[in-house]
Coordinates of C-alpha atoms in Angstrom, one line a residue:
X1 CA -40.1 32.5 -123.4
X2 CA -41.8 35.7 -122.4
X3 CA -41.4 34.8 -118.7
X4 CA -37.7 34.2 -119.3
X5 CA -37.3 37.5 -120.9
X6 CA -39.3 39.3 -118.2
X7 CA -37.0 37.7 -115.5
X8 CA -34.0 38.6 -117.7
X9 CA -33.0 34.8 -117.7
X10 CA -32.3 34.5 -121.4
X11 CA -28.7 34.2 -120.8
X12 CA -29.2 31.4 -118.4
X13 CA -31.8 29.6 -120.3
X14 CA -32.1 28.2 -123.8
X15 CA -35.9 28.2 -125.1
X16 CA -37.6 27.2 -128.0
X17 CA -41.2 26.3 -129.1
X18 CA -43.1 24.2 -131.8
X19 CA -46.6 25.0 -133.0
X20 CA -48.4 21.7 -133.8
X21 CA -50.3 21.7 -137.0
X22 CA -52.0 18.3 -136.5
X23 CA -52.7 15.8 -133.6
X24 CA -50.5 13.4 -135.5
X25 CA -47.6 15.6 -134.9
X26 CA -47.6 15.4 -131.1
X27 CA -45.1 12.7 -130.6
X28 CA -42.9 14.0 -133.3
X29 CA -42.7 17.4 -131.9
X30 CA -41.9 16.2 -128.4
X31 CA -39.2 14.0 -129.9
X32 CA -37.9 17.0 -131.7
X33 CA -37.5 18.9 -128.2
X34 CA -35.9 15.7 -126.7
X35 CA -33.4 15.4 -129.7
X36 CA -32.4 19.1 -129.0
X37 CA -31.5 18.4 -125.6
X38 CA -34.2 20.4 -123.6
X39 CA -34.7 19.1 -120.0
X40 CA -38.0 20.7 -119.4
X41 CA -40.7 20.5 -121.9
X42 CA -44.1 22.1 -121.6
X43 CA -47.1 20.6 -123.5
X44 CA -50.3 22.6 -124.0
X45 CA -53.8 21.0 -124.4
X46 CA -55.4 17.9 -123.0
X47 CA -55.2 16.1 -126.3
X48 CA -51.4 16.0 -126.3
X49 CA -51.4 14.3 -122.6
X50 CA -51.1 10.7 -123.9
X51 CA -48.0 11.5 -126.0
X52 CA -46.6 13.6 -123.3
X53 CA -47.0 11.1 -120.4
X54 CA -45.4 8.4 -122.7
X55 CA -42.5 10.6 -123.4
X56 CA -42.2 11.4 -119.6
X57 CA -42.1 7.6 -118.8
X58 CA -39.6 7.1 -121.4
X59 CA -37.3 10.0 -120.5
X60 CA -37.2 10.0 -116.7
X61 CA -34.4 12.8 -116.7
X62 CA -36.6 15.2 -118.4
X63 CA -39.2 17.2 -116.7
X64 CA -42.7 17.5 -118.5
X65 CA -45.4 20.2 -117.6
X66 CA -48.8 19.6 -119.0
X67 CA -50.9 22.8 -119.3
X68 CA -54.7 22.3 -119.3
X69 CA -54.1 18.5 -118.6
X70 CA -55.9 16.3 -115.9
X71 CA -53.9 13.1 -116.0
X72 CA -55.5 9.6 -115.0
X73 CA -51.9 8.5 -114.5
X74 CA -48.8 10.4 -114.0
X75 CA -45.1 10.2 -113.6
X76 CA -42.5 11.4 -111.2
X77 CA -41.2 13.9 -113.8
X78 CA -44.6 15.0 -115.0
X79 CA -46.9 17.6 -113.6
X80 CA -50.4 18.7 -115.0
X81 CA -51.5 22.2 -114.7
X82 CA -55.2 23.1 -114.4
X83 CA -57.2 26.4 -114.1
X84 CA -60.5 27.4 -112.7
X85 CA -62.3 27.6 -116.2
X86 CA -65.5 28.6 -114.6
X87 CA -64.1 31.7 -113.1
X88 CA -62.6 32.8 -116.4
X89 CA -65.8 32.0 -118.3
X90 CA -67.8 33.9 -115.5
X91 CA -65.8 37.1 -116.1
X92 CA -66.1 36.9 -119.8
X93 CA -69.9 36.2 -119.2
X94 CA -70.1 39.6 -117.2
X95 CA -68.2 41.5 -119.9
X96 CA -70.3 40.0 -122.7
X97 CA -73.7 41.1 -120.9
X98 CA -72.2 44.5 -120.4
X99 CA -71.3 44.8 -123.9
X100 CA -74.5 43.2 -125.6
X101 CA -77.2 45.5 -127.1
X102 CA -79.5 42.7 -128.1
X103 CA -79.5 40.9 -124.9
X104 CA -78.2 37.7 -126.7
X105 CA -74.8 36.2 -126.3
X106 CA -73.2 33.1 -127.4
X107 CA -70.2 30.7 -127.1
X108 CA -68.3 28.7 -129.4
X109 CA -66.7 25.6 -127.6
X110 CA -64.5 22.8 -128.4
X111 CA -65.0 19.2 -127.4
X112 CA -67.7 18.6 -124.9
X113 CA -65.4 17.5 -121.9
X114 CA -65.4 18.8 -118.2
X115 CA -63.1 21.8 -118.6
X116 CA -65.0 23.2 -121.5
X117 CA -68.2 22.7 -119.9
X118 CA -66.9 24.8 -117.0
X119 CA -66.0 27.6 -119.3
X120 CA -69.6 27.5 -120.7
X121 CA -71.3 27.4 -117.4
X122 CA -69.3 30.1 -116.0
X123 CA -69.8 32.2 -119.0
X124 CA -73.6 31.8 -119.0
X125 CA -73.9 32.5 -115.2
X126 CA -71.6 35.5 -115.6
X127 CA -73.8 36.9 -118.2
X128 CA -76.9 36.2 -116.2
X129 CA -75.6 37.8 -113.1
X130 CA -75.7 41.0 -115.0
X131 CA -78.8 40.5 -116.9
X132 CA -81.1 37.7 -115.5
X133 CA -83.2 38.0 -118.7
X134 CA -80.3 37.5 -121.2
X135 CA -80.4 34.8 -123.7
X136 CA -77.3 32.6 -124.0
X137 CA -76.5 30.2 -127.0
X138 CA -73.8 27.8 -127.3
X139 CA -72.3 25.0 -129.5
X140 CA -69.9 22.2 -128.8
X141 CA -67.7 21.4 -131.7
X142 CA -66.0 18.0 -131.5
X143 CA -62.7 19.2 -132.5
X144 CA -60.1 21.8 -131.0
X145 CA -58.3 22.5 -134.2
X146 CA -61.3 23.7 -136.4
X147 CA -61.3 27.4 -136.8
X148 CA -63.6 27.3 -139.9
X149 CA -66.1 25.3 -138.0
X150 CA -66.0 27.7 -135.2
X151 CA -66.4 30.7 -137.6
X152 CA -69.4 28.9 -139.1
X153 CA -71.0 28.3 -135.7
X154 CA -70.4 31.9 -134.8
X155 CA -71.9 33.1 -138.1
X156 CA -75.1 31.0 -137.3
X157 CA -75.6 32.5 -134.0
X158 CA -75.0 36.1 -135.2
X159 CA -77.1 35.7 -138.4
X160 CA -80.0 33.5 -137.2
X161 CA -80.2 34.1 -133.5
X162 CA -79.2 37.8 -133.2
X163 CA -76.2 37.3 -130.9
X164 CA -74.0 40.2 -130.6
X165 CA -71.2 39.0 -128.4
X166 CA -69.3 35.8 -129.1
X167 CA -67.2 34.0 -126.6
X168 CA -64.9 31.3 -127.7
X169 CA -63.4 28.4 -125.5
X170 CA -61.6 25.5 -127.2
X171 CA -58.3 26.4 -128.9
X172 CA -58.3 27.3 -132.5
X173 CA -62.1 26.3 -132.8
X174 CA -63.1 28.7 -130.3
X175 CA -60.7 31.4 -131.7
X176 CA -62.2 30.8 -135.0
X177 CA -65.6 31.9 -133.7
X178 CA -64.3 35.0 -132.0
X179 CA -62.3 36.2 -135.0
X180 CA -65.2 35.7 -137.4
X181 CA -67.6 37.5 -135.1
X182 CA -65.0 40.4 -134.8
X183 CA -64.7 40.6 -138.6
X184 CA -68.4 40.9 -139.3
X185 CA -70.1 42.0 -136.1
X186 CA -73.9 42.9 -136.6
X187 CA -75.7 44.8 -133.9
X188 CA -79.5 45.4 -134.8
X189 CA -79.5 47.0 -138.2
X190 CA -76.1 48.5 -137.7
X191 CA -73.0 46.9 -139.0
X192 CA -69.4 47.7 -137.6
X193 CA -66.1 46.0 -137.1
X194 CA -65.7 44.2 -133.8
X195 CA -63.1 44.1 -131.2
X196 CA -61.5 40.7 -130.2
X197 CA -61.2 40.0 -126.5
X198 CA -59.5 36.8 -126.1
X199 CA -59.2 35.3 -122.7
X200 CA -60.0 38.9 -121.5
X201 CA -57.2 40.4 -123.3
X202 CA -57.6 42.8 -126.5
X203 CA -55.5 41.7 -129.4

């Protein structure tokens, strides 16, 4: 939607979006878009892939774009888009090491799958490129839609390990860790409100 607005294409295209609250809603949400007559549907996250590829096969006249999806099988009207997760993680790690005063940084990650591992590896290597002696901590959580678990993981790293910068990669789970750390960021004996840097953008 933002791209259409930036390109001044709002008069030529009708756009809409649906926020999924549960994995069980994937198929229904895609069907809602189909029922409304959209001929290009973008799905985000690897967990929605099965529902997206099934819908693509059942609706050959509709184009599907799968963001962060690495399909084992595909269809003529389906394309998966992937990113260099390790490079994004590396830049975040560099920034984390530059910000850290304790020499300890941590990451809250979603399900332990290749793209998430790339985020973690990049983050830790980026941090060590700035400070070879920096300590890195990380935890995988087997759910991408669990912000509370992400918050609890971040709290444990901050309060028990002395981490003072938290990185998140893994949808709402990772974001939960970031937001929690920003609300209650401890550095040594001082306490101050933190700043949220999500995907290298300040919110």
